[in-house]
Amino acid sequence: MAWTWRFEKADGTETEPSVEQEEFSTQGDAESWVGEVWRELLDGGTDQVTLLEDGRKVYGPMVLHGPEAVSETGEGAGDSLNG
């Protein structure tokens, strides 16, 4: 299994990330990584991310714009990435 992130603008269109994209062997590794680089992604023009497992959507989009933002999973960036 390969866990990856899709990087998107606010309107859902894909965008190139400002950091090197990686593949992960576990969901936890993928989530930890985005938790470490989300500010760089946001500064580089990514507004939201979607987690994929072997190309299948697991959850998202998860908005990177602060604690008031809420994704489909009900988590805000501040809840899941700043904590």
Coordinates of N, CA, C and O in Angstrom, one line a residue:
M1 N 0.8 -1.2 0.0 CA 0.0 0.0 0.0 C 0.9 1.2 0.0 O 1.9 1.3 0.7
A2 N 0.4 2.2 -0.8 CA 1.1 3.5 -0.8 C 0.2 4.6 -0.4 O -0.9 4.7 -1.0
W3 N 0.6 5.4 0.6 CA -0.2 6.5 1.0 C 0.4 7.8 0.5 O 1.6 8.0 0.6
T4 N -0.4 8.6 -0.2 CA 0.1 9.9 -0.7 C -0.9 11.0 -0.5 O -2.0 10.7 -0.1
W5 N -0.4 12.2 -0.7 CA -1.3 13.4 -0.6 C -1.5 14.0 -1.9 O -0.6 14.0 -2.8
R6 N -2.7 14.5 -2.2 CA -3.0 15.3 -3.3 C -3.1 16.7 -2.8 O -3.8 17.0 -1.8
F7 N -2.4 17.6 -3.5 CA -2.3 19.0 -3.1 C -3.2 19.8 -4.0 O -3.1 19.7 -5.2
E8 N -4.0 20.7 -3.3 CA -5.0 21.4 -4.1 C -5.1 22.9 -3.7 O -4.7 23.3 -2.6
K9 N -5.6 23.6 -4.7 CA -6.0 25.0 -4.4 C -7.4 25.0 -3.8 O -8.0 24.0 -3.7
A10 N -7.9 26.1 -3.3 CA -9.2 26.2 -2.6 C -10.3 25.7 -3.5 O -11.3 25.2 -2.9
D11 N -10.2 25.8 -4.8 CA -11.3 25.4 -5.7 C -11.2 23.9 -6.0 O -12.0 23.4 -6.8
G12 N -10.2 23.2 -5.4 CA -10.1 21.8 -5.7 C -9.2 21.3 -6.8 O -9.0 20.2 -7.0
T13 N -8.7 22.3 -7.5 CA -7.8 22.0 -8.6 C -6.4 21.6 -8.0 O -6.0 22.1 -7.0
E14 N -5.8 20.6 -8.7 CA -4.5 20.1 -8.2 C -3.4 21.2 -8.4 O -3.5 22.0 -9.4
T15 N -2.5 21.2 -7.5 CA -1.3 22.2 -7.6 C -0.1 21.4 -7.2 O -0.1 20.4 -6.5
E16 N 1.0 21.9 -7.7 CA 2.3 21.4 -7.4 C 2.7 21.8 -6.0 O 2.6 23.0 -5.6
P17 N 3.1 20.8 -5.1 CA 3.5 21.2 -3.8 C 4.8 22.0 -3.7 O 5.7 21.8 -4.6
S18 N 5.0 22.8 -2.7 CA 6.3 23.5 -2.6 C 7.4 22.7 -1.9 O 8.5 23.2 -1.7
V19 N 7.0 21.5 -1.5 CA 8.0 20.6 -0.9 C 8.0 19.3 -1.7 O 7.1 19.1 -2.5
E20 N 9.0 18.5 -1.6 CA 9.1 17.3 -2.4 C 8.0 16.3 -1.9 O 7.9 16.0 -0.7
Q21 N 7.3 15.9 -2.9 CA 6.2 14.9 -2.6 C 6.8 13.5 -2.3 O 7.8 13.1 -2.9
E22 N 6.2 12.8 -1.3 CA 6.6 11.5 -0.9 C 5.5 10.5 -0.9 O 4.4 10.9 -0.9
E23 N 5.9 9.2 -0.9 CA 5.0 8.1 -0.7 C 5.3 7.5 0.6 O 6.5 7.5 1.1
F24 N 4.3 7.1 1.3 CA 4.4 6.5 2.7 C 3.9 5.1 2.8 O 2.9 4.8 2.1
S25 N 4.4 4.3 3.7 CA 4.0 2.9 3.8 C 2.8 2.8 4.8 O 2.2 1.8 4.8
T26 N 2.6 3.8 5.6 CA 1.5 3.8 6.5 C 0.7 5.1 6.5 O 1.3 6.2 6.2
Q27 N -0.5 5.1 6.9 CA -1.3 6.3 7.0 C -0.7 7.2 8.1 O -0.7 8.4 7.9
G28 N -0.3 6.7 9.2 CA 0.3 7.5 10.3 C 1.5 8.2 9.8 O 1.7 9.4 10.2
D29 N 2.4 7.6 9.0 CA 3.6 8.3 8.5 C 3.2 9.5 7.6 O 3.7 10.5 7.6
A30 N 2.2 9.2 6.7 CA 1.7 10.3 5.8 C 1.1 11.5 6.6 O 1.4 12.6 6.3
E31 N 0.3 11.2 7.7 CA -0.3 12.2 8.5 C 0.8 13.0 9.3 O 0.7 14.2 9.4
S32 N 1.8 12.3 9.8 CA 2.9 12.9 10.5 C 3.6 13.9 9.6 O 3.9 15.0 10.0
W33 N 3.9 13.4 8.4 CA 4.6 14.2 7.5 C 3.9 15.5 7.1 O 4.5 16.6 7.2
V34 N 2.6 15.4 6.8 CA 1.9 16.6 6.5 C 1.7 17.5 7.7 O 1.7 18.8 7.6
G35 N 1.7 17.0 8.9 CA 1.7 17.8 10.1 C 3.0 18.5 10.3 O 3.0 19.6 10.9
E36 N 4.1 18.1 9.7 CA 5.4 18.7 9.8 C 5.6 19.8 8.8 O 6.3 20.8 9.0
V37 N 5.0 19.6 7.6 CA 5.2 20.5 6.5 C 4.0 21.4 6.0 O 4.1 22.1 5.0
W38 N 2.9 21.3 6.8 CA 1.7 22.0 6.3 C 1.9 23.5 6.1 O 1.4 24.1 5.2
R39 N 2.7 24.2 7.0 CA 3.0 25.6 6.8 C 3.7 25.9 5.6 O 3.4 26.9 4.9
E40 N 4.7 25.1 5.2 CA 5.4 25.3 4.0 C 4.5 25.1 2.8 O 4.6 25.8 1.8
L41 N 3.6 24.1 2.9 CA 2.7 23.9 1.8 C 1.8 25.1 1.6 O 1.6 25.6 0.5
L42 N 1.3 25.6 2.7 CA 0.4 26.8 2.7 C 1.1 28.0 2.1 O 0.6 28.7 1.2
D43 N 2.3 28.2 2.6 CA 3.1 29.3 2.1 C 3.4 29.2 0.6 O 3.6 30.2 -0.1
G44 N 3.5 28.0 0.1 CA 3.8 27.7 -1.3 C 2.6 27.7 -2.2 O 2.8 27.4 -3.4
G45 N 1.4 27.9 -1.7 CA 0.3 28.0 -2.5 C -0.7 26.8 -2.4 O -1.7 26.8 -3.2
T46 N -0.5 25.9 -1.6 CA -1.4 24.8 -1.4 C -2.4 25.2 -0.3 O -2.0 25.6 0.7
D47 N -3.7 25.1 -0.7 CA -4.8 25.5 0.3 C -5.3 24.3 1.1 O -5.8 24.5 2.2
Q48 N -5.3 23.1 0.5 CA -5.9 22.0 1.1 C -5.2 20.7 0.6 O -4.6 20.7 -0.5
V49 N -5.4 19.6 1.3 CA -4.8 18.4 0.9 C -5.8 17.2 1.1 O -6.7 17.3 1.9
T50 N -5.7 16.2 0.3 CA -6.5 15.0 0.4 C -5.6 13.8 0.5 O -4.7 13.7 -0.3
L51 N -5.9 12.9 1.4 CA -5.1 11.7 1.6 C -5.6 10.6 0.7 O -6.8 10.4 0.6
L52 N -4.7 10.0 0.0 CA -5.0 8.9 -0.9 C -4.3 7.6 -0.5 O -3.1 7.6 0.0
E53 N -4.9 6.5 -0.6 CA -4.3 5.2 -0.4 C -4.4 4.4 -1.8 O -5.5 4.1 -2.3
D54 N -3.2 4.2 -2.4 CA -3.2 3.6 -3.7 C -4.1 4.3 -4.7 O -4.8 3.6 -5.5
G55 N -4.1 5.6 -4.6 CA -4.9 6.4 -5.6 C -6.4 6.6 -5.2 O -7.1 7.3 -5.8
R56 N -6.8 5.9 -4.1 CA -8.2 6.0 -3.6 C -8.3 7.0 -2.5 O -7.5 7.0 -1.6
K57 N -9.3 7.9 -2.6 CA -9.5 8.9 -1.6 C -9.8 8.3 -0.2 O -10.8 7.5 -0.1
V58 N -9.1 8.6 0.8 CA -9.3 8.2 2.2 C -10.1 9.3 2.9 O -11.1 9.0 3.5
Y59 N -9.6 10.5 2.9 CA -10.4 11.6 3.4 C -9.8 12.9 2.9 O -8.7 13.0 2.3
G60 N -10.6 13.9 3.0 CA -10.2 15.3 2.6 C -11.3 15.8 1.7 O -12.3 15.1 1.4
P61 N -11.2 17.0 1.3 CA -10.0 17.9 1.5 C -9.9 18.4 3.0 O -10.9 18.6 3.6
M62 N -8.7 18.5 3.4 CA -8.4 19.1 4.7 C -7.7 20.4 4.5 O -6.7 20.5 3.9
V63 N -8.4 21.5 4.9 CA -8.0 22.8 4.7 C -6.8 23.2 5.6 O -6.8 22.8 6.8
L64 N -5.8 23.9 5.0 CA -4.6 24.2 5.8 C -4.7 25.6 6.3 O -3.7 26.1 6.9
H65 N -5.8 26.3 6.2 CA -5.9 27.7 6.6 C -6.3 27.9 8.1 O -7.3 28.6 8.3
G66 N -5.6 27.5 9.0 CA -5.9 27.8 10.4 C -6.9 27.0 11.1 O -7.6 26.2 10.5
P67 N -7.1 27.2 12.4 CA -7.9 26.4 13.3 C -9.4 26.6 13.0 O -10.2 25.7 13.3
E68 N -9.8 27.7 12.3 CA -11.2 27.9 12.1 C -11.7 27.1 10.8 O -12.9 27.0 10.6
A69 N -10.8 26.6 10.0 CA -11.1 25.9 8.8 C -11.5 24.5 9.2 O -10.9 23.8 10.0
V70 N -12.5 24.0 8.5 CA -13.0 22.6 8.8 C -13.1 21.8 7.5 O -13.5 22.3 6.5
S71 N -12.6 20.6 7.5 CA -12.6 19.7 6.4 C -13.8 18.8 6.4 O -14.6 18.8 7.3
E72 N -13.9 17.9 5.4 CA -15.0 16.9 5.4 C -15.0 16.0 6.6 O -16.0 15.5 7.0
T73 N -13.8 15.8 7.2 CA -13.7 14.9 8.3 C -14.1 15.6 9.6 O -14.1 14.9 10.6
G74 N -14.4 16.9 9.5 CA -14.7 17.6 10.7 C -13.5 18.2 11.5 O -13.7 18.7 12.6
E75 N -12.3 18.0 11.0 CA -11.1 18.4 11.6 C -10.7 19.7 11.0 O -10.7 19.9 9.8
G76 N -10.3 20.7 11.8 CA -9.7 21.9 11.3 C -8.2 21.7 11.3 O -7.6 20.8 11.9
A77 N -7.5 22.5 10.5 CA -6.0 22.4 10.4 C -5.4 22.6 11.8 O -4.4 21.9 12.1
G78 N -6.0 23.4 12.6 CA -5.4 23.6 13.9 C -5.6 22.4 14.8 O -4.8 22.1 15.7
D79 N -6.7 21.7 14.6 CA -7.0 20.5 15.4 C -6.0 19.4 15.0 O -5.5 18.7 15.9
S80 N -5.8 19.1 13.7 CA -5.1 18.0 13.3 C -3.6 18.2 13.0 O -2.8 17.3 13.0
L81 N -3.3 19.5 12.7 CA -1.9 19.7 12.3 C -1.1 20.5 13.3 O 0.1 20.5 13.2
N82 N -1.7 21.3 14.1 CA -1.0 22.2 15.0 C -0.8 21.5 16.4 O 0.0 22.0 17.2
G83 N -1.5 20.5 16.7 CA -1.6 19.9 18.0 C -0.5 19.0 18.3 O 0.1 18.7 19.2

